[in-house]
Every structure is written in structure tokens, then in C-alpha cells.
Coordinates of C-alpha atoms in Angstrom, one line a residue:
Chain A
X1 CA 134.8 111.9 96.5
X2 CA 132.6 109.3 94.6
X3 CA 131.5 107.8 97.9
X4 CA 130.5 111.2 99.2
X5 CA 128.3 111.8 96.2
X6 CA 126.7 108.4 96.6
X7 CA 126.0 109.3 100.3
X8 CA 124.4 112.6 99.2
X9 CA 122.2 110.8 96.7
X10 CA 121.2 108.5 99.5
X11 CA 120.4 111.5 101.8
X12 CA 118.3 113.0 99.0
X13 CA 116.4 109.8 98.6
X14 CA 115.7 109.8 102.4
X15 CA 114.4 113.4 102.1
X16 CA 112.1 112.6 99.3
X17 CA 110.8 109.4 100.9
X18 CA 110.4 111.4 104.2
X19 CA 108.2 114.1 102.5
X20 CA 106.3 111.4 100.6
X21 CA 105.3 109.8 103.9
X22 CA 103.8 113.2 105.0
X23 CA 100.9 112.4 102.7
X24 CA 99.1 110.8 105.6
X25 CA 99.2 111.4 109.3
X26 CA 99.6 107.6 109.8
X27 CA 103.0 107.5 108.1
X28 CA 104.1 111.1 108.7
X29 CA 106.1 110.5 111.9
X30 CA 108.2 107.7 110.3
X31 CA 108.8 110.0 107.3
X32 CA 110.3 112.6 109.6
X33 CA 112.6 110.0 111.1
X34 CA 113.7 108.9 107.6
X35 CA 114.5 112.5 106.6
X36 CA 116.5 113.0 109.8
X37 CA 118.5 109.8 109.0
X38 CA 119.1 111.3 105.6
X39 CA 120.6 114.4 107.2
X40 CA 122.8 112.2 109.4
X41 CA 124.1 110.4 106.4
X42 CA 124.9 113.7 104.7
X43 CA 126.7 115.0 107.7
X44 CA 128.7 111.9 108.4
X45 CA 129.7 111.6 104.8
X46 CA 130.9 115.2 104.8
X47 CA 132.9 114.7 108.0
X48 CA 134.7 111.6 106.8
X49 CA 135.5 112.6 103.2
X50 CA 136.8 116.1 103.3
X51 CA 140.4 116.6 104.4
X52 CA 141.8 119.2 106.7
X53 CA 138.5 119.9 108.4
X54 CA 138.7 121.8 111.6
X55 CA 137.0 119.3 113.8
X56 CA 137.2 121.3 117.0
X57 CA 135.3 124.2 115.4
X58 CA 132.8 121.9 113.9
X59 CA 132.2 120.1 117.3
X60 CA 131.8 123.3 119.2
X61 CA 129.4 124.7 116.6
X62 CA 127.3 121.5 116.5
X63 CA 127.1 121.2 120.3
X64 CA 126.0 124.8 120.7
X65 CA 123.5 124.6 117.8
X66 CA 122.1 121.3 119.0
X67 CA 121.5 122.6 122.5
X68 CA 119.8 125.7 121.3
X69 CA 117.7 123.8 118.8
X70 CA 116.7 121.1 121.2
X71 CA 115.8 123.6 123.9
X72 CA 113.4 125.5 121.7
X73 CA 112.0 122.4 120.1
X74 CA 111.0 121.0 123.4
X75 CA 109.9 124.2 125.1
X76 CA 107.8 125.9 122.4
X77 CA 104.1 126.1 122.9
X78 CA 102.0 124.8 119.9
X79 CA 100.4 128.2 119.7
X80 CA 103.8 129.7 119.1
X81 CA 104.7 127.4 116.3
X82 CA 104.5 130.1 113.6
X83 CA 107.2 132.2 115.2
X84 CA 109.3 129.1 115.9
X85 CA 109.2 128.1 112.2
X86 CA 109.9 131.8 111.3
X87 CA 113.1 131.9 113.4
X88 CA 114.3 128.5 112.2
X89 CA 113.8 129.7 108.6
X90 CA 116.0 132.6 109.5
X91 CA 118.8 130.4 110.8
X92 CA 118.6 128.2 107.7
X93 CA 118.9 131.3 105.4
X94 CA 121.6 132.8 107.6
X95 CA 123.7 129.5 107.5
X96 CA 123.5 129.5 103.7
X97 CA 124.6 133.1 103.4
X98 CA 127.5 132.5 105.8
X99 CA 128.7 129.5 103.9
X100 CA 128.6 131.5 100.7
X101 CA 130.4 134.4 102.5
X102 CA 133.1 132.0 103.7
X103 CA 133.5 130.9 100.1
X104 CA 133.8 134.5 99.0
X105 CA 136.9 134.8 101.2
X106 CA 138.3 131.6 99.9
X107 CA 141.7 132.5 98.4
X108 CA 141.2 130.1 95.5
X109 CA 140.6 131.7 92.1
X110 CA 136.9 132.3 91.7
X111 CA 135.3 131.7 88.3
X112 CA 132.5 133.9 87.0
X113 CA 130.0 131.2 87.7
X114 CA 131.3 130.8 91.2
X115 CA 131.2 134.4 92.1
X116 CA 127.7 134.9 90.6
X117 CA 126.3 132.0 92.7
X118 CA 128.0 133.4 95.8
X119 CA 126.3 136.8 95.2
X120 CA 122.9 135.1 94.8
X121 CA 123.3 132.9 97.8
X122 CA 124.4 135.8 100.0
X123 CA 121.5 137.9 98.8
X124 CA 118.8 135.3 99.3
X125 CA 120.2 133.9 102.5
X126 CA 120.6 137.4 104.2
X127 CA 117.2 138.5 103.0
X128 CA 115.7 135.3 104.5
X129 CA 117.6 135.9 107.8
X130 CA 116.5 139.4 108.5
X131 CA 113.0 139.0 107.0
X132 CA 112.5 135.9 109.2
X133 CA 113.6 137.8 112.3
X134 CA 111.1 140.6 111.6
X135 CA 108.4 138.0 111.0
X136 CA 109.4 136.4 114.3
X137 CA 109.3 139.7 116.1
X138 CA 105.8 140.5 114.7
X139 CA 104.4 137.1 115.7
X140 CA 106.0 137.2 119.2
X141 CA 104.8 140.8 119.7
X142 CA 108.3 142.4 119.9
X143 CA 107.4 144.4 116.7
X144 CA 103.9 145.7 116.1
X145 CA 101.8 143.1 114.3
X146 CA 100.1 145.9 112.3
X147 CA 101.5 146.8 108.9
X148 CA 104.2 149.4 109.3
X149 CA 104.1 151.8 106.4
X150 CA 105.6 155.2 105.9
X151 CA 105.7 157.7 103.0
X152 CA 108.2 156.9 100.3
X153 CA 108.3 153.2 101.3
X154 CA 107.9 151.9 97.8
X155 CA 110.5 154.3 96.2
X156 CA 112.9 153.3 99.0
X157 CA 112.4 149.6 98.2
X158 CA 112.9 150.3 94.5
X159 CA 116.1 152.2 95.4
X160 CA 117.4 149.3 97.5
X161 CA 116.5 146.9 94.7
X162 CA 118.5 148.9 92.2
X163 CA 121.4 149.2 94.6
X164 CA 121.3 145.4 95.0
X165 CA 121.5 144.8 91.3
X166 CA 124.4 147.2 90.9
X167 CA 126.4 145.9 93.9
X168 CA 125.6 142.3 92.8
X169 CA 127.1 142.9 89.4
X170 CA 130.2 144.7 90.8
X171 CA 130.7 141.9 93.4
X172 CA 130.7 139.4 90.5
X173 CA 133.0 141.4 88.2
X174 CA 135.4 142.6 90.8
X175 CA 135.6 139.5 93.1
X176 CA 138.5 140.9 95.1
X177 CA 136.9 144.2 96.1
X178 CA 135.4 143.8 99.5
X179 CA 133.4 147.0 99.8
X180 CA 131.0 145.9 97.1
X181 CA 130.5 142.6 98.8
X182 CA 129.8 144.2 102.2
X183 CA 127.4 146.6 100.5
X184 CA 125.6 143.7 99.0
X185 CA 125.2 142.1 102.4
X186 CA 124.0 145.3 104.0
X187 CA 121.4 146.0 101.3
X188 CA 120.2 142.4 101.3
X189 CA 119.7 142.6 105.1
X190 CA 117.9 145.9 104.7
X191 CA 115.5 144.7 102.0
X192 CA 114.6 141.7 104.2
X193 CA 113.4 144.2 106.8
X194 CA 111.6 146.7 104.5
X195 CA 109.8 143.9 102.6
X196 CA 108.5 142.3 105.9
X197 CA 107.5 145.3 108.1
X198 CA 104.6 146.4 106.0
X199 CA 102.9 143.0 106.2
X200 CA 100.2 142.6 108.8
X201 CA 99.5 139.8 111.2
X202 CA 96.8 138.0 109.2
X203 CA 99.0 137.9 106.1
X204 CA 101.7 136.1 108.1
X205 CA 100.8 132.6 106.6
X206 CA 101.9 133.9 103.2
X207 CA 105.1 135.5 104.5
X208 CA 106.2 132.5 106.5
X209 CA 105.6 130.2 103.6
X210 CA 107.5 132.5 101.3
X211 CA 110.5 132.7 103.7
X212 CA 110.4 128.9 104.0
X213 CA 110.7 128.8 100.2
X214 CA 113.6 131.3 100.3
X215 CA 115.5 129.3 102.9
X216 CA 115.4 126.4 100.4
X217 CA 116.4 128.6 97.5
X218 CA 119.3 129.9 99.6
X219 CA 120.5 126.3 100.3
X220 CA 120.2 125.4 96.7
X221 CA 122.2 128.5 95.7
X222 CA 124.9 127.5 98.2
X223 CA 124.8 124.1 96.5
X224 CA 125.7 125.8 93.2
X225 CA 128.6 127.6 95.0
X226 CA 130.0 124.4 96.3
X227 CA 128.9 122.3 93.3
X228 CA 127.2 120.0 95.9
X229 CA 124.3 117.9 94.8
X230 CA 123.1 117.3 98.3
X231 CA 122.4 120.9 98.9
X232 CA 120.9 121.5 95.5
X233 CA 118.4 118.7 95.8
X234 CA 117.4 119.4 99.4
X235 CA 117.2 123.1 98.7
X236 CA 115.1 122.6 95.6
X237 CA 112.6 120.4 97.6
X238 CA 112.2 123.0 100.3
X239 CA 112.0 125.8 97.8
X240 CA 109.2 124.0 95.9
X241 CA 107.4 123.2 99.2
X242 CA 107.4 126.8 100.4
X243 CA 106.2 128.0 97.0
X244 CA 103.3 125.6 96.9
X245 CA 102.2 126.6 100.4
X246 CA 102.6 130.3 99.5
X247 CA 100.3 129.7 96.5
X248 CA 97.7 127.9 98.6
X249 CA 97.7 130.7 101.2
X250 CA 97.3 133.3 98.5
X251 CA 94.4 131.4 97.0
X252 CA 92.9 131.1 100.5
X253 CA 92.8 134.9 100.6
X254 CA 92.0 135.4 96.9
X255 CA 95.0 137.7 96.6
X256 CA 98.0 137.8 94.4
X257 CA 101.4 137.4 96.0
X258 CA 102.3 140.9 94.9
X259 CA 99.2 142.3 96.6
X260 CA 100.1 140.6 99.9
X261 CA 103.7 141.8 99.8
X262 CA 103.0 145.4 98.6
X263 CA 99.4 145.8 99.6
X264 CA 99.6 146.5 103.3
X265 CA 95.9 145.6 103.8
X266 CA 94.4 146.9 107.0
X267 CA 95.8 150.3 106.6
X268 CA 95.9 152.6 103.7
X269 CA 94.4 150.4 101.0
X270 CA 91.1 149.6 102.8
X271 CA 88.4 151.6 101.1
X272 CA 85.3 151.7 103.3
X273 CA 83.1 148.8 102.2
X274 CA 79.4 149.2 101.7
X275 CA 78.9 147.8 105.2
X276 CA 80.6 150.9 106.7
X277 CA 78.2 153.2 108.5
X278 CA 75.5 150.6 108.5
X279 CA 75.0 149.8 112.1
X280 CA 74.6 146.1 112.7
X281 CA 72.3 145.2 115.6
X282 CA 73.5 142.0 117.2
X283 CA 71.8 139.6 119.5
X284 CA 74.0 138.3 122.4
X285 CA 73.4 135.2 124.3
X286 CA 74.7 133.8 127.6
X287 CA 76.5 130.5 127.9
X288 CA 73.4 129.0 129.4
X289 CA 71.4 129.9 126.3
X290 CA 74.1 128.6 124.1
X291 CA 74.1 125.3 126.1
X292 CA 70.4 124.9 125.6
X293 CA 70.8 125.5 121.8
X294 CA 73.6 122.9 121.6
X295 CA 71.6 120.4 123.7
X296 CA 68.9 120.5 121.0
X297 CA 71.4 120.1 118.2
X298 CA 72.5 117.0 116.4
X299 CA 75.2 118.2 114.1
X300 CA 77.7 120.8 115.3
X301 CA 80.6 122.3 113.4
X302 CA 83.4 124.2 115.2
X303 CA 85.2 127.0 113.3
X304 CA 88.4 127.9 115.0
X305 CA 90.4 131.0 114.2
X306 CA 93.4 132.9 115.5
X307 CA 91.4 133.9 118.6
X308 CA 91.4 130.3 119.7
X309 CA 95.2 130.2 119.6
X310 CA 95.5 133.5 121.5
X311 CA 93.2 132.3 124.2
X312 CA 94.9 128.9 124.3
X313 CA 91.4 127.4 124.2
X314 CA 92.2 124.2 122.3
X315 CA 91.8 121.9 125.3
X316 CA 88.6 123.7 126.4
X317 CA 87.0 123.2 123.0
X318 CA 87.9 119.5 122.9
X319 CA 86.3 119.0 126.3
X320 CA 83.0 120.7 125.1
X321 CA 83.2 118.6 121.9
X322 CA 83.8 115.4 123.8
X323 CA 80.8 116.1 126.1
X324 CA 78.6 116.7 123.0
X325 CA 79.8 113.6 121.3
X326 CA 79.0 111.5 124.4
X327 CA 75.4 112.7 124.0
X328 CA 75.4 111.2 120.5
X329 CA 75.9 114.4 118.6
X330 CA 78.2 114.7 115.6
X331 CA 81.0 117.2 115.9
X332 CA 83.2 118.4 113.1
X333 CA 85.9 121.1 112.7
X334 CA 86.0 123.5 109.8
X335 CA 89.6 124.6 109.1
X336 CA 90.1 127.5 106.7
X337 CA 93.4 127.5 104.9
X338 CA 94.4 130.9 106.3
X339 CA 93.0 130.4 109.8
X340 CA 95.7 131.2 112.3
X341 CA 99.2 132.5 111.5
X342 CA 100.7 129.7 109.4
X343 CA 99.5 126.9 107.1
X344 CA 98.0 124.1 109.3
X345 CA 98.3 126.1 112.5
X346 CA 94.8 125.2 113.7
X347 CA 95.3 121.5 112.9
X348 CA 98.4 121.3 115.1
X349 CA 96.6 123.1 118.0
X350 CA 93.7 120.8 117.9
X351 CA 95.9 117.7 117.4
X352 CA 97.7 118.8 120.6
X353 CA 94.3 118.7 122.4
X354 CA 93.8 115.2 121.1
X355 CA 91.2 116.0 118.5
X356 CA 91.3 113.1 116.1
X357 CA 92.5 114.3 112.7
X358 CA 89.5 112.7 110.8
X359 CA 87.3 115.4 112.4
X360 CA 89.4 118.2 110.9
X361 CA 87.9 119.1 107.6
X362 CA 89.3 121.6 105.0
X363 CA 87.3 124.2 103.2
X364 CA 86.0 122.2 100.2
X365 CA 85.1 119.2 102.4
X366 CA 83.2 121.1 105.1
X367 CA 81.2 123.7 103.1
X368 CA 78.5 121.2 101.9
X369 CA 78.2 120.1 105.6
X370 CA 76.9 123.4 106.8
X371 CA 73.6 122.9 104.8
X372 CA 72.3 120.4 107.4
X373 CA 74.3 121.7 110.3
X374 CA 72.3 122.7 113.4
X375 CA 74.9 124.8 115.2
X376 CA 78.1 126.3 113.9
X377 CA 80.4 127.6 116.7
X378 CA 82.8 130.3 115.5
X379 CA 85.7 130.7 117.9
X380 CA 87.9 133.7 117.3
X381 CA 87.5 133.6 113.5
X382 CA 86.1 136.6 111.6
X383 CA 87.1 137.4 108.1
X384 CA 87.1 133.8 107.0
X385 CA 83.3 133.6 107.8
X386 CA 82.3 137.0 106.5
X387 CA 79.5 136.5 103.8
X388 CA 80.4 139.8 102.3
X389 CA 83.2 138.0 100.5
X390 CA 80.6 136.3 98.4
X391 CA 78.5 139.2 97.2
X392 CA 80.0 142.6 98.2
X393 CA 82.4 143.6 95.4
X394 CA 83.4 146.7 97.4
X395 CA 84.6 144.7 100.3
X396 CA 88.4 144.2 100.6
X397 CA 87.9 140.5 101.1
X398 CA 85.5 140.1 98.1
X399 CA 86.2 136.9 96.3
X400 CA 88.0 135.2 99.2
X401 CA 86.7 131.7 99.7
X402 CA 84.9 131.5 103.0
X403 CA 83.3 129.0 105.3
X404 CA 79.6 129.0 104.8
X405 CA 78.6 129.1 108.5
X406 CA 75.6 131.3 107.8
X407 CA 73.9 128.3 106.1
X408 CA 73.7 126.5 109.5
X409 CA 70.4 126.8 111.5
X410 CA 72.1 128.7 114.2
X411 CA 75.5 130.3 114.4
X412 CA 77.1 131.0 117.7
X413 CA 79.9 133.5 117.4
X414 CA 82.4 133.9 120.2
X415 CA 84.5 137.1 120.2
X416 CA 86.0 139.1 123.0
X417 CA 84.5 142.4 121.7
X418 CA 82.7 143.8 118.7
X419 CA 86.0 145.1 117.2
X420 CA 86.1 144.4 113.5
X421 CA 88.4 141.7 112.2
X422 CA 91.9 142.2 110.7
X423 CA 90.7 143.5 107.4
X424 CA 89.1 146.4 109.4
X425 CA 85.6 145.6 108.2
X426 CA 82.4 144.9 110.1
X427 CA 81.1 141.4 109.6
X428 CA 77.5 141.3 108.5
X429 CA 77.2 137.7 109.7
X430 CA 77.0 139.0 113.3
X431 CA 73.7 140.8 112.5
X432 CA 72.1 137.8 110.8
X433 CA 68.8 136.5 112.3
X434 CA 70.3 133.1 112.9
X435 CA 73.4 134.4 114.6
X436 CA 73.9 134.8 118.3
X437 CA 77.0 136.5 119.8
X438 CA 78.5 134.9 122.9
X439 CA 81.1 137.5 124.2
X440 CA 84.1 136.7 126.2
X441 CA 87.5 135.1 126.1
X442 CA 87.3 131.8 124.2
X443 CA 88.8 129.7 127.0
X444 CA 86.6 131.2 129.7
X445 CA 83.5 131.0 127.6
X446 CA 84.1 127.3 126.7
X447 CA 84.7 126.4 130.3
X448 CA 81.4 128.1 131.3
X449 CA 79.6 126.4 128.4
X450 CA 80.9 123.0 129.5
X451 CA 79.6 123.6 133.0
X452 CA 76.2 124.8 131.7
X453 CA 76.0 121.8 129.4
X454 CA 76.6 119.4 132.4
X455 CA 74.0 121.2 134.5
X456 CA 71.2 120.9 131.9
Chain B
X1 CA 129.8 119.7 81.9
X2 CA 129.7 119.9 85.7
X3 CA 127.5 123.0 85.5
X4 CA 125.0 121.3 83.1
X5 CA 124.8 118.2 85.3
X6 CA 124.2 120.3 88.4
X7 CA 121.4 122.3 86.7
X8 CA 119.8 119.1 85.5
X9 CA 119.8 117.8 89.1
X10 CA 118.3 121.1 90.3
X11 CA 115.5 121.2 87.8
X12 CA 114.6 117.5 88.3
X13 CA 114.6 118.0 92.1
X14 CA 112.1 120.9 91.7
X15 CA 109.7 118.7 89.7
X16 CA 110.0 115.9 92.3
X17 CA 109.4 118.4 95.0
X18 CA 106.2 119.7 93.3
X19 CA 104.9 116.1 92.8
X20 CA 105.3 114.9 96.3
X21 CA 104.5 118.1 98.2
X22 CA 101.1 118.7 96.4
X23 CA 100.1 115.3 98.0
X24 CA 100.6 116.5 101.6
X25 CA 97.2 117.2 103.1
X26 CA 96.4 120.6 104.7
X27 CA 96.3 119.0 108.1
X28 CA 100.0 118.4 107.9
X29 CA 101.0 121.7 106.5
X30 CA 102.7 123.0 109.7
X31 CA 104.8 119.8 110.1
X32 CA 105.6 120.0 106.4
X33 CA 107.0 123.5 107.0
X34 CA 109.0 122.7 110.0
X35 CA 110.2 119.4 108.5
X36 CA 111.2 121.0 105.2
X37 CA 112.8 123.7 107.3
X38 CA 114.9 121.1 108.9
X39 CA 115.9 119.7 105.5
X40 CA 117.0 123.2 104.4
X41 CA 119.4 122.8 107.3
X42 CA 121.4 120.8 104.7
X43 CA 123.4 124.0 104.6
X44 CA 125.2 122.3 107.5
X45 CA 127.2 120.3 104.9
X46 CA 128.4 123.6 103.4
X47 CA 129.1 124.9 106.8
X48 CA 131.3 122.0 107.7
X49 CA 133.3 122.4 104.5
X50 CA 133.4 126.2 105.1
X51 CA 135.3 125.8 108.3
X52 CA 138.4 124.9 106.4
X53 CA 138.3 126.9 103.2
X54 CA 138.5 130.6 103.9
X55 CA 141.4 131.2 106.3
X56 CA 140.7 132.8 109.7
X57 CA 137.7 134.9 108.8
X58 CA 136.3 132.0 106.8
X59 CA 136.5 129.6 109.7
X60 CA 134.8 132.1 112.0
X61 CA 132.0 132.4 109.4
X62 CA 132.0 128.6 109.2
X63 CA 131.6 128.3 113.0
X64 CA 128.6 130.6 113.0
X65 CA 127.2 128.8 110.0
X66 CA 127.6 125.4 111.8
X67 CA 125.7 126.8 114.8
X68 CA 122.9 128.2 112.7
X69 CA 122.5 125.1 110.6
X70 CA 122.6 122.8 113.6
X71 CA 119.9 124.8 115.3
X72 CA 117.9 124.4 112.1
X73 CA 118.5 120.7 111.7
X74 CA 118.1 119.6 115.4
X75 CA 115.3 122.0 116.3
X76 CA 113.5 121.4 113.0
X77 CA 113.4 117.6 113.2
X78 CA 112.7 117.5 116.9
X79 CA 109.8 119.9 116.8
X80 CA 108.3 118.2 113.8
X81 CA 108.5 114.8 115.6
X82 CA 106.8 116.4 118.6
X83 CA 104.0 117.7 116.5
X84 CA 103.5 114.5 114.4
X85 CA 103.2 112.3 117.4
X86 CA 100.2 114.3 118.5
X87 CA 98.2 113.5 115.4
X88 CA 96.0 110.6 116.4
X89 CA 93.0 108.8 115.1
X90 CA 89.9 108.2 117.1

């Protein structure tokens, strides 16, 4: 047993070193390898040190799981990474809940501590499982990406929460009474669904980060059930990671976590902003005109948004940027923290298209750069470049940190239509004197723009 | 004593987590999520143990837990590696 614990400490050290190496893209890949070695150590140590293990069951489970995991890991498109992470979170939470459930049925005498940790682990794990599947469904389009709200939703959630507390206490006190336990599982599954369905597409970065955190908390709780340091340390690391990301995402939207979870922005809560009713007259430009403007520019900043991912336009934008750079122009990318559907979504897409990571700048680094920028190209981003966030206190996005694209000499905005952004508000940027709209699918527009640039 | 020790480990691990994760740049936030996700697959250790503890029902739950956790571990580390090898300098 002592050796096993040493192995778990070793595994934990590998996880910590692995995450530490994620502090730079140069060392990140080796960090991931170190973390996976840590996992291997933990698994092998467990297999050799526990007696009476059912090796046949374990082998079958591992082979099935490895095949499914490897299949999705190699097949998934980078644009689908948010739903991939969502569903993996779900499996992690589910695994923790199942382990705790198996422990519940363990004939050994449970202590009060043991049964309380089982209840917590089953609750968090099951909630993570169902919540993640709803998030996956929303991102994949199986479930409407719009917030789903209905009358009495909040009272219903409150009722489920009360039920959970009651059943949790009963499960702990009457450890041998299965109906309470099953009730706890069902209500946990239900609240995972009811907490996730009212959250809209653009708030997904928060939800995925939060579910990521929960999957860690669930693992740590299971560690308390089994009194296993390996699970506790790894779970605590993941829980902390998810929590930090959740916080960064909330700051990126200037909203509290409670507001994201219970606010259902984009539906009932949006009060008409002062921009409502004011017709914005926009100037539209063809790709030829856009090409001429870019030809005269020296410094260009590309602002990608979820529209870029939807159109799979990451390669097209790289080709345009390469062409412009060959002409001696400077090209940078401005990445808003909540651009896309998960933290870092845009960075991964652009990395896939071989954009060097030095060119990807975050909000604080890029905003001063707009002052002397000749052309900002906004690709499928909307709310993150809406100047109303700076001055219009009646706007639902008021106070949200935005990218100051309007400070550039010219702003080219590519959108498919004039439909307002996710927050349901018109973007005054589109009517600015220095803004030109280039309508069309991002990929098609960029391909045309590339041709027009070459023909100049 | 066991419980106190285990809480100590938990609390210290949270602090270590906050220290190292705040140093991860925004560019790597997606790989951080998928990588930490793979780490939360540590539940596989519990799943392996679970296959023996709980009688027939317990071992069925253990089997499903092993499948879920392995998906998480294998898929998580592989997809993170796939992403990280795309991050290149000029």
C-alpha cells in the first residue's frame, strides 16, 4: 500500500509539472506527455497493488473506452472542439459518480464520513454528466442553442435543490435505504439538465469551464470516498483550473456567474437598448473595394469570432494574411476572451491553419494597437466589438471589455446578414463613418478577397 | 487522522492548482481544458478499484466507470496532443 501511495504522489507531480509546462506553447506538448505518463503510473500502480481485481472486466472496459476516446480524438474537427471537451467532461463526471455509486453498494460498513462523501460525489458527478450532455447537444445543434426558458423555471430549480438536500441527508443517515439514493441520482441528473438548458450559445464558454471544474470536483469527492490521494490531488487541480477559466470568461463578459447561469440573456431579460428603433445606415463594400483598401494599408488587425468557426474560414484567413505579409504589411490577430464557444477556441482554430502564435494577441495586448491600425477586419464577431459596451448604460453588454476596432482608420466588417448579434442588439459600429460592411459567408468572402488582392 | 491528512492534501493541491494555472496564457486555454479534462480521468483509478468492491451490481457500475474514464483519459490526452502540435512559431 505504501508503494501505491508513492506512485500516486509521483503521478500528482507529473500532473503538476505537465500543467506548469502549459505556460508556454514551446513546452506545452511535452507537458501533456508528462501528464499522460503520470496517468499511466497511477493506473499501473493501482492494477498491481490491489488484490482481487476483476482483470477481465477492467481489460474489456479499457479497450472499449480507449477505442472510443481515440476515435473521437483523431476525428474531431478543431471547430467542434467545444462540444468535444463538453462530452469528455461528461464522461469524467459520469465515471466519478459511478465509482461512488459502486462504493455505495459496497457491503462494508459505511461511516458517516464515507456516506456523506458518496452523496456529494454522486451529486456532482451526475450533474456534470447530464449538464455536459445538454451542453454538447446545444453546441452540436441537437438541442436548440437558444436559451430554453419556461414559466416556473426558477421555482422548479429551487424545488429540485430542496429535494436534493433532503434526499442527500436521508441517503447519508439511512445508508441502507436505496430509494433515497436512487432519488438523489435522479434529481442530480435533472438539475444538470434544468441548469444548462436556459443558457444560450454565446454563454457556452462559461458553462464549459464550469462543467470542467465540476468534473474535477467530482473526481476529488470520489477521492474522499476512497481516501485516495491521487484522485484528490488531480481532482483539486482540475477543479481549480475550471474555476479560474470560469472567472476569466465571466470577466470577459462583465457578468457575474449567477447572472450567466440564471440570467438567460438573449430572451426575457434583454430590455431594449437605446439603439433600438434607431435605424443604422450602413455602407457596404465589394471584395474588390476591400482589396484596394487593404492594398493601401500597412498595419492590419484581424478580429475573428464564432462566425469564422461556423464558416470554417481559418485557412482562408491565413491565406489572405500571408499574401498581405508578403507585401510587407503587418498582420496581427485580436482574440477576445469570449470569442467562440470555449476559452481559447479561436487560438486553436488559427493554430490549425498555421498562424504563428506570436501573432495572436489577447485583449489587453491588442487594444493599444488599434490606435495606429489602418484596417481592422472583423470576421463573424459582433458583440465583442460593439462600442455601446463603453458608453451605453442601457445596453445589456454595457461594461463588457471590448476590442477597440472603431479606433482603426477603416473597419471592414464581414457578416452574413444584418441580423443582430447574440445579445439581440444592433451594433452601432456598423453605422460608423469608418466602417464598411462586406456581406457574405466568411470563407467565400475571404477567398474572393484573396483573388481580388492578387489581381490588383 | 486520516481525514485530516486527506483534507490537508486537498487544500494544498487547490493552492498549487491556482498558482500554476494562472500562468497558462489565453492562447493555450483550450488545450488546458482538454488536458485538465484528461487528468480528471484519474477517476479511472477509482473505477479499477470499483470493479471488485460492490458485488455484481458494483462490478457492472465499475465496468461502465472504466469505459467512461478511459474515454476521458485516452481521448483527452490524444486530442490535447493533436492541438498542441499545431501551435507553431514563425
